[in-house]
PDB file of C-alpha atoms in Angstrom:
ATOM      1  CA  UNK A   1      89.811 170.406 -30.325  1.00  0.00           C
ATOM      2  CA  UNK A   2      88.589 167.036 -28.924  1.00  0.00           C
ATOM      3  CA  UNK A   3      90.268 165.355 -27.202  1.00  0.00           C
ATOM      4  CA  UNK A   4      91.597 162.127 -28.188  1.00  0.00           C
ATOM      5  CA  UNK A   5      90.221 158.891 -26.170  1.00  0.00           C
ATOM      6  CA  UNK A   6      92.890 156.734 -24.500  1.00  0.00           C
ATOM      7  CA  UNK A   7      92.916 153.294 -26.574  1.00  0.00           C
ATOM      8  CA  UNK A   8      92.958 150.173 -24.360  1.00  0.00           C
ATOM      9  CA  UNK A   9      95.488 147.803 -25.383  1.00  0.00           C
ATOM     10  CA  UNK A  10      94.834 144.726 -26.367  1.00  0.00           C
ATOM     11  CA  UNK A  11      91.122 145.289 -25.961  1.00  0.00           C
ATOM     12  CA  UNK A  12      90.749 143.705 -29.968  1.00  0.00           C
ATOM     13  CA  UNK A  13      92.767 140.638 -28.927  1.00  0.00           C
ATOM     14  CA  UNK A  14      91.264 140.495 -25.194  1.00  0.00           C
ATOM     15  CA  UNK A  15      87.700 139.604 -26.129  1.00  0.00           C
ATOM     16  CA  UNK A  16      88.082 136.650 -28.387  1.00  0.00           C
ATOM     17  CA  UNK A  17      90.068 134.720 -25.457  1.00  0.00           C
ATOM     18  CA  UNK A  18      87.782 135.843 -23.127  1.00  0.00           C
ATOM     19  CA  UNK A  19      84.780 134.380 -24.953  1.00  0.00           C
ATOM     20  CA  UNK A  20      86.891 130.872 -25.807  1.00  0.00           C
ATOM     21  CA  UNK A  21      87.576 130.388 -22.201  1.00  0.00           C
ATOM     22  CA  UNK A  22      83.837 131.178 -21.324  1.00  0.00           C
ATOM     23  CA  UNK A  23      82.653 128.578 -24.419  1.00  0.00           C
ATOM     24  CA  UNK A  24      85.355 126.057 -23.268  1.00  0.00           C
ATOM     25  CA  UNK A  25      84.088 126.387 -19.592  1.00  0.00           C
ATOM     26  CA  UNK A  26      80.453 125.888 -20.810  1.00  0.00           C
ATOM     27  CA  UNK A  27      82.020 123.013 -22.586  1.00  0.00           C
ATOM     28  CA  UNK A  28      83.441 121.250 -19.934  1.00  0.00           C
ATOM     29  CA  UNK A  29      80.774 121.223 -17.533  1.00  0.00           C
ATOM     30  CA  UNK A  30      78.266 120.124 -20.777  1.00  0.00           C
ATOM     31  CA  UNK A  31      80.445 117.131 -21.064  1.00  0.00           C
ATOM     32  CA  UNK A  32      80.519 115.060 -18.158  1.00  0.00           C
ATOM     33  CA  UNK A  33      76.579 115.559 -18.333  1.00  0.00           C
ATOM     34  CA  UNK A  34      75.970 114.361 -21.763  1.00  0.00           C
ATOM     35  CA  UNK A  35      78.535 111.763 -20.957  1.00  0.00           C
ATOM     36  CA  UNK A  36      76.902 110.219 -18.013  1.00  0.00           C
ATOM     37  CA  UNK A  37      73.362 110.377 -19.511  1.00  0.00           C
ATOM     38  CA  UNK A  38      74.873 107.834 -22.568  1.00  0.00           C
ATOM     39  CA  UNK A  39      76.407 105.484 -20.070  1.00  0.00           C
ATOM     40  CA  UNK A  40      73.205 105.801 -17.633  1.00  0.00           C
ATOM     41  CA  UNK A  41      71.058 104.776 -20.729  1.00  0.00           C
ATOM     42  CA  UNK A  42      73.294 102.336 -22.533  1.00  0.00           C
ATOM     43  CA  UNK A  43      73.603 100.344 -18.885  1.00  0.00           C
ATOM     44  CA  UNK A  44      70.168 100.686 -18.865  1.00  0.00           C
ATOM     45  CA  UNK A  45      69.405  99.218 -22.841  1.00  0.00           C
ATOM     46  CA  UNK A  46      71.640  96.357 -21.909  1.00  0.00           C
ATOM     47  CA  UNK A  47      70.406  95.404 -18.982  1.00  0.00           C
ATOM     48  CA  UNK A  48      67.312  97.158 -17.641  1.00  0.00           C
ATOM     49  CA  UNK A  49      67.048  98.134 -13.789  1.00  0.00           C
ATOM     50  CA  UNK A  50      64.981 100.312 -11.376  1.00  0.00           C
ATOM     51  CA  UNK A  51      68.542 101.669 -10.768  1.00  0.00           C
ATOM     52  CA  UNK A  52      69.451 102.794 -13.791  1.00  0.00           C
ATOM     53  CA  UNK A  53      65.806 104.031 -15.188  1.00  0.00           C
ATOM     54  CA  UNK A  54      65.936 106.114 -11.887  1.00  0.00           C
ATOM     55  CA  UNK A  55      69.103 107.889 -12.761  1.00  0.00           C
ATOM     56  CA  UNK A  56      67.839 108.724 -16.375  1.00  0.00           C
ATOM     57  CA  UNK A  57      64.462 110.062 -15.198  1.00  0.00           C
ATOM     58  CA  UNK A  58      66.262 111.846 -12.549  1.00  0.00           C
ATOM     59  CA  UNK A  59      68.329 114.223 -14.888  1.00  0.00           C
ATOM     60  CA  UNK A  60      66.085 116.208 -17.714  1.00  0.00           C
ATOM     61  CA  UNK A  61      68.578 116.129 -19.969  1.00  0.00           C
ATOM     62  CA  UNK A  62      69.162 112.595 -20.072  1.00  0.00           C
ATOM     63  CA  UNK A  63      65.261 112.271 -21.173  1.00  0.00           C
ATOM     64  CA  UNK A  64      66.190 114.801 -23.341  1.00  0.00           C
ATOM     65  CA  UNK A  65      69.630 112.849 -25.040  1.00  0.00           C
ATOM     66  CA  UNK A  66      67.414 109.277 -24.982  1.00  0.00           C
ATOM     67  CA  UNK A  67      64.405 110.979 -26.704  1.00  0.00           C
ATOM     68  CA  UNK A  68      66.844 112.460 -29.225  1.00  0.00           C
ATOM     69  CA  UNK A  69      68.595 109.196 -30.236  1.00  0.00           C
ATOM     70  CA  UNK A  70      66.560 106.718 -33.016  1.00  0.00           C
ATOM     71  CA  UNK A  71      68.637 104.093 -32.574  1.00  0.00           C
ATOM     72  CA  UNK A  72      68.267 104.415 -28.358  1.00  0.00           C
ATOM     73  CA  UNK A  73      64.740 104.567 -29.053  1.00  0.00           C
ATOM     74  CA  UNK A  74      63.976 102.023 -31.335  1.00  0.00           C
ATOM     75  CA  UNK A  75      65.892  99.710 -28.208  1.00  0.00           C
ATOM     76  CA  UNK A  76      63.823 100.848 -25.805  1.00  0.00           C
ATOM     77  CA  UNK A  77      60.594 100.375 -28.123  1.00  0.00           C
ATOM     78  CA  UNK A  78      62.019  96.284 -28.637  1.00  0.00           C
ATOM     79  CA  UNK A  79      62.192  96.066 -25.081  1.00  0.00           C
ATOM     80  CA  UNK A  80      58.652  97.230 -24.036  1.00  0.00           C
ATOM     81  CA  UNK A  81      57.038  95.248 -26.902  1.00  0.00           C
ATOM     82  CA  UNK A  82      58.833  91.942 -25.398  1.00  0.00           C
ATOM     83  CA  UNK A  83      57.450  92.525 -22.578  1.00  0.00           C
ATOM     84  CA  UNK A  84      59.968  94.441 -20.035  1.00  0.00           C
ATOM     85  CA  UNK A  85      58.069  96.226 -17.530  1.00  0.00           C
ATOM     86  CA  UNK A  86      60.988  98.190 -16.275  1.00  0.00           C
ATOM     87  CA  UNK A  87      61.540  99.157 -19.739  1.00  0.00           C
ATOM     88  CA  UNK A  88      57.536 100.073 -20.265  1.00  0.00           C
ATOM     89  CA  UNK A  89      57.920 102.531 -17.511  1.00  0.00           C
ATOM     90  CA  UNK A  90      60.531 104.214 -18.747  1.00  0.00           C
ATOM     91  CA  UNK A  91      59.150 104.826 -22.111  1.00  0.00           C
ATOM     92  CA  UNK A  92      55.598 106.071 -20.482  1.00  0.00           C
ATOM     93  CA  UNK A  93      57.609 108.243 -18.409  1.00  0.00           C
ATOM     94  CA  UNK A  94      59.095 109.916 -21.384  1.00  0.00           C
ATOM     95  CA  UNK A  95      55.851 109.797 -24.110  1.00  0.00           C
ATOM     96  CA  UNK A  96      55.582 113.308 -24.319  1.00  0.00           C
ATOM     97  CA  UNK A  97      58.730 113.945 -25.415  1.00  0.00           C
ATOM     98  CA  UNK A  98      58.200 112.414 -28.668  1.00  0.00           C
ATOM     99  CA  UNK A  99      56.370 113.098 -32.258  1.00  0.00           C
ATOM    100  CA  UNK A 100      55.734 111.699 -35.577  1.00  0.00           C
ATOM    101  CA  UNK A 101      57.146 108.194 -36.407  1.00  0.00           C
ATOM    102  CA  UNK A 102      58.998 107.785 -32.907  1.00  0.00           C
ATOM    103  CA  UNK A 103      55.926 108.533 -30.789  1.00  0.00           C
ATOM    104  CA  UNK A 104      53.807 105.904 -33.333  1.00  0.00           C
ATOM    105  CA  UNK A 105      56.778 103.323 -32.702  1.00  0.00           C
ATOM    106  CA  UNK A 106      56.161 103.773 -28.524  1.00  0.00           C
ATOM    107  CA  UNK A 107      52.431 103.917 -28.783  1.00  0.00           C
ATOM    108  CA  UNK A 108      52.685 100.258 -30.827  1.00  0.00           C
ATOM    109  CA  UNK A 109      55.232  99.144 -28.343  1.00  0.00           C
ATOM    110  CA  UNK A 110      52.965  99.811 -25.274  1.00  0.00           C
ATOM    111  CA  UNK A 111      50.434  98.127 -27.396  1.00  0.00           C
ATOM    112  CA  UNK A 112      52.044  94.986 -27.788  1.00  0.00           C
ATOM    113  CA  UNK A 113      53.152  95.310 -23.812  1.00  0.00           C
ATOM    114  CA  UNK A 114      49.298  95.588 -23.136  1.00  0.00           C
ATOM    115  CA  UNK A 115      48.698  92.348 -24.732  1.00  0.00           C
ATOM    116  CA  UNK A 116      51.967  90.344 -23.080  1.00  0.00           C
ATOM    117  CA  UNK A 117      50.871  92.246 -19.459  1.00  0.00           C
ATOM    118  CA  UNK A 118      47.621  93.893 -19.489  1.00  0.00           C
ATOM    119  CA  UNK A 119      47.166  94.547 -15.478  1.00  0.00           C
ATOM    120  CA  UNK A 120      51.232  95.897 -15.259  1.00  0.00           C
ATOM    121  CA  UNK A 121      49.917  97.893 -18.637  1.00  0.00           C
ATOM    122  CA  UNK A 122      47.048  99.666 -16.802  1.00  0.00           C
ATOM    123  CA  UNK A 123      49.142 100.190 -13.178  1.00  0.00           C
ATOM    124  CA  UNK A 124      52.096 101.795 -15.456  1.00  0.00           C
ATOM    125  CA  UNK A 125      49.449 103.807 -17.132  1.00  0.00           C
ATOM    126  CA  UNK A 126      47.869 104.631 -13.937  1.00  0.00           C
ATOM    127  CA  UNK A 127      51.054 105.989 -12.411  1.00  0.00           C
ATOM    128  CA  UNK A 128      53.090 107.616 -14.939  1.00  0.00           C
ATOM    129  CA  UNK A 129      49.523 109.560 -15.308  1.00  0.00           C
ATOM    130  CA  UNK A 130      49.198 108.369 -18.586  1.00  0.00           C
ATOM    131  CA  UNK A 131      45.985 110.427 -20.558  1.00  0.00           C
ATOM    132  CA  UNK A 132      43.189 108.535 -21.273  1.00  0.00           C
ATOM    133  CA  UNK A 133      43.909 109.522 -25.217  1.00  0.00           C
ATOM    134  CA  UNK A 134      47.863 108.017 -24.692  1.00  0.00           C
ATOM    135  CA  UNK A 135      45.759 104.836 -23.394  1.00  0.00           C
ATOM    136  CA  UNK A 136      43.486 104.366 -26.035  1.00  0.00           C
ATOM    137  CA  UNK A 137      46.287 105.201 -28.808  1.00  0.00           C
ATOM    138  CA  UNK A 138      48.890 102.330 -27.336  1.00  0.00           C
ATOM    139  CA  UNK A 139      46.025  99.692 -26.791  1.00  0.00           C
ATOM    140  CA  UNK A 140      44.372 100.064 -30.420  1.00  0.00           C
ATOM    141  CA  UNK A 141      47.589 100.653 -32.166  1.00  0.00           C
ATOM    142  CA  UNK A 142      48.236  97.590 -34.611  1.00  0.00           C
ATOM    143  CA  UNK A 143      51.809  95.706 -34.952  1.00  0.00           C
ATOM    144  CA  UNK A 144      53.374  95.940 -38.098  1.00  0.00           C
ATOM    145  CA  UNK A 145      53.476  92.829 -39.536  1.00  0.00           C
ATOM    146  CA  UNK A 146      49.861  92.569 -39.405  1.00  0.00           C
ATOM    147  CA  UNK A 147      49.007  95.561 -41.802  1.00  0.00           C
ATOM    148  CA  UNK A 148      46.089  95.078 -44.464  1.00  0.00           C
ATOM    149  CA  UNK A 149      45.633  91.366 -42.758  1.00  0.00           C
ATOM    150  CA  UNK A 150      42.236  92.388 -41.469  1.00  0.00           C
ATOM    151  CA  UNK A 151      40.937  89.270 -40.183  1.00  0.00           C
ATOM    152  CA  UNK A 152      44.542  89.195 -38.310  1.00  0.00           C
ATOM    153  CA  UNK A 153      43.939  92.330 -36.849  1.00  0.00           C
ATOM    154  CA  UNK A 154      40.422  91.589 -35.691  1.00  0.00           C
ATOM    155  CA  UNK A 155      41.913  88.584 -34.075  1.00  0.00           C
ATOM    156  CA  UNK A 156      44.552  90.701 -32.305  1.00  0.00           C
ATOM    157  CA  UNK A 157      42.345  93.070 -31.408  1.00  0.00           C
ATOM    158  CA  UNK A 158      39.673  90.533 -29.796  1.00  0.00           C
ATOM    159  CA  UNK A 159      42.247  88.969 -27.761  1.00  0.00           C
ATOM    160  CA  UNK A 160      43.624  92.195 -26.385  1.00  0.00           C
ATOM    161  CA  UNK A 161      40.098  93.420 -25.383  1.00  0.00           C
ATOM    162  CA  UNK A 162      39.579  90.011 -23.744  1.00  0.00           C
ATOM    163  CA  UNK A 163      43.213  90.281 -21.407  1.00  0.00           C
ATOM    164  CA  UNK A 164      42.148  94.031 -20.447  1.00  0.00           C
ATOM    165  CA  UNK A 165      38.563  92.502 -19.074  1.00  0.00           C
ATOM    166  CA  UNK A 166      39.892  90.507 -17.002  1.00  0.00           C
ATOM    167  CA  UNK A 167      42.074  93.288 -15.156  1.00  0.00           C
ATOM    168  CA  UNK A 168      40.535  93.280 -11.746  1.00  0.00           C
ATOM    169  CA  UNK A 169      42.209  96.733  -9.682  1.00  0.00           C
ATOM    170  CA  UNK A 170      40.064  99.284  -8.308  1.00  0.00           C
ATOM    171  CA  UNK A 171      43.411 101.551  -9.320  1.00  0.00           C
ATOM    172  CA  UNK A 172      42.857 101.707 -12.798  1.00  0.00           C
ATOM    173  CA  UNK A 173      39.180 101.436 -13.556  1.00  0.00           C
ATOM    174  CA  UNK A 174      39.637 104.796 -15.607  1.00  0.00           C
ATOM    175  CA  UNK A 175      42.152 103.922 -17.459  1.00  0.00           C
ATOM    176  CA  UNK A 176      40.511 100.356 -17.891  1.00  0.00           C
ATOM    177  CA  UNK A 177      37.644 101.887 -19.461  1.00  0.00           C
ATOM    178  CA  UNK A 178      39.511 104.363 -21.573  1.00  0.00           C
ATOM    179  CA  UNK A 179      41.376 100.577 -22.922  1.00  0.00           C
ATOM    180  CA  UNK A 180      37.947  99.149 -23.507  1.00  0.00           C
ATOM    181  CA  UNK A 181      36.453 101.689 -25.238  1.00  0.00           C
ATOM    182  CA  UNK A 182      39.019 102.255 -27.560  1.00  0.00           C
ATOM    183  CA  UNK A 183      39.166  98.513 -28.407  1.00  0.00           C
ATOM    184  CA  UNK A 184      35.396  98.389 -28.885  1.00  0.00           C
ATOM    185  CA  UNK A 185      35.661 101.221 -31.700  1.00  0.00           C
ATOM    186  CA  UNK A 186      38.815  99.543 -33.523  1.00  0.00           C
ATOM    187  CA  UNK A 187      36.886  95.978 -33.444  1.00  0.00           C
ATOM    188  CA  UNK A 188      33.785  97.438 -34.717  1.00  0.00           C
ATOM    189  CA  UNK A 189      36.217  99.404 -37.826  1.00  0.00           C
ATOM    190  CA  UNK A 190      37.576  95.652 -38.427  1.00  0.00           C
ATOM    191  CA  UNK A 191      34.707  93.767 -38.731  1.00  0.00           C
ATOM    192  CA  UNK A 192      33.334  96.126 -41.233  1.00  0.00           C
ATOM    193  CA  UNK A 193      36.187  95.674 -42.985  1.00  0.00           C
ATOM    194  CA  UNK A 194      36.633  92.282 -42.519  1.00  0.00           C
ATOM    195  CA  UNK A 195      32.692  91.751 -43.932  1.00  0.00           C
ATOM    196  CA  UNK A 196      33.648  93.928 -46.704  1.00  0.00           C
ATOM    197  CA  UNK A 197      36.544  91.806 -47.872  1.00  0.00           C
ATOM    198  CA  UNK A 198      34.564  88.913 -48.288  1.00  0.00           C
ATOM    199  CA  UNK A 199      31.919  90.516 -49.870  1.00  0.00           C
ATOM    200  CA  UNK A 200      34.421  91.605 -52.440  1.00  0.00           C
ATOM    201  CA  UNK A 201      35.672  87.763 -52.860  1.00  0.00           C
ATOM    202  CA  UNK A 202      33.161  85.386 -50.950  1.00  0.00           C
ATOM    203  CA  UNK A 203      35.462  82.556 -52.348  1.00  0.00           C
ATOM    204  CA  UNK A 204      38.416  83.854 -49.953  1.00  0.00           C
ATOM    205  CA  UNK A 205      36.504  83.970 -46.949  1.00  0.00           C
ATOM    206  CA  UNK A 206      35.250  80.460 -47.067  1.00  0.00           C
TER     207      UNK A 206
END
C-alpha cells in the first residue's frame, strides 16, 4: 500500500492571496511612477522648462507614458512648430520612440521649428545626435495646410533653404549639409511640378 501524502491546508486558498498581495505590491509601486511622469509632463505642456524636460528625460518610463499619449503629443508637436526651443529638445530627445502618423506629426513640427529658428534647429540636432536621415526628413517635411499648393510649397521650401545658409557654427556643418541637401532635392521635385502645372493650364500660371 502507498502511502497517503499529508495534504497542506489551505494550500488551494493560500496561493490566490499570495499572488493578489504580490500584484497589489507591483501595483503600488507602478503608481506613484506613472503618476509623477503625468504631472512631470503636464507641468511641462503648460509651461515648458529645462526643469521639468529634465525630470521627464530623466525617467524612461516617462518617455515611455509621453510617447504613448496622442493628445500629449500632438501638444508637444504645437509647441515645437511655434517655435519653443525647450519644447524642440524634448521632442528630438524622444524621436525614436515614435512611428507612423505621430513620428510624421514631429518630423513636420521640427520642420516648421527649422524655419522659425534654423541655427537653435541645427545645435538641437547636433546634440540630441540627431541622424542625418531625422535631419533631412524634419527640414523637407511640408506643413499641412500647404498640400497640393505647389507653388506654396516651393516658396516654403526656398525660404527654409535660404535661413539654413545663413547658419554660421563650425558645430553643425554636418548636419547643415545633411539640411541643404535635402532641401535642394525637395526644391528641384517642386519646380518640376510647379512647371508641370502650368503646362497643364498656362492661363493659371500667368
Amino acid at each position: 500500500m502507498t502511502a497517503n501524502r499529508p495534504r497542506l491546508p489551505f494550500s488551494r486558498g493560500l496561493l490566490p492571496i499570495l499572488l493578489g498581495v504580490a500584484a497589489y505590491g507591483c501595483d503600488v509601486t507602478a503608481q506613484p511612477n506613472n503618476a509623477q511622469c503625468q504631472t512631470e509632463i503636464a507641468k511641462f505642456l503648460r509651461d515648458p522648462s529645462e526643469s521639468s524636460a529634465a525630470a521627464i528625460s530623466a525617467d524612461d518610463r516617462c518617455g515611455v507614458h509621453l510617447a504613448a499619449s496622442a493628445a500629449d503629443l500632438h501638444q508637444l508637436d504645437r509647441l515645437v512648430a511655434d517655435g519653443n526651443g525647450i519644447a524642440a529638445r524634448l521632442l528630438a530627445r524622444h524621436l525614436g520612440s515614435l512611428d507612423g502618423g505621430e513620428l510624421g506629426d514631429a518630423h513636420r513640427a521640427l520642420g516648421k521649428f527649422s524655419a522659425l529658428r534654423p541655427d537653435e534647429f541645427l545645435r538641437l540636432a547636433a546634440s540630441e545626435e540627431l541622424s542625418s536621415r531625422q535631419v533631412s526628413r524634419s527640414v523637407a517635411m511640408l506643413p499641412l495646410e500647404l498640400v497640393d499648393d505647389f507653388p506654396a510649397q516651393l516658396s516654403e521650401m526656398m525660404a527654409r533653404r535660404s535661413k539654413i545658409e545663413r547658419v554660421i557654427d563650425p558645430q553643425v556643418v554636418e548636419m547643415k549639409g545633411a539640411a541643404l541637401a535635402a532641401l535642394d532635392s525637395i526644391i528641384a521635385q517642386l519646380k518640376r511640378s510647379v512647371a508641370a502645372e502650368e503646362a497643364q493650364d498656362p492661363q493659371g500660371a500667368r
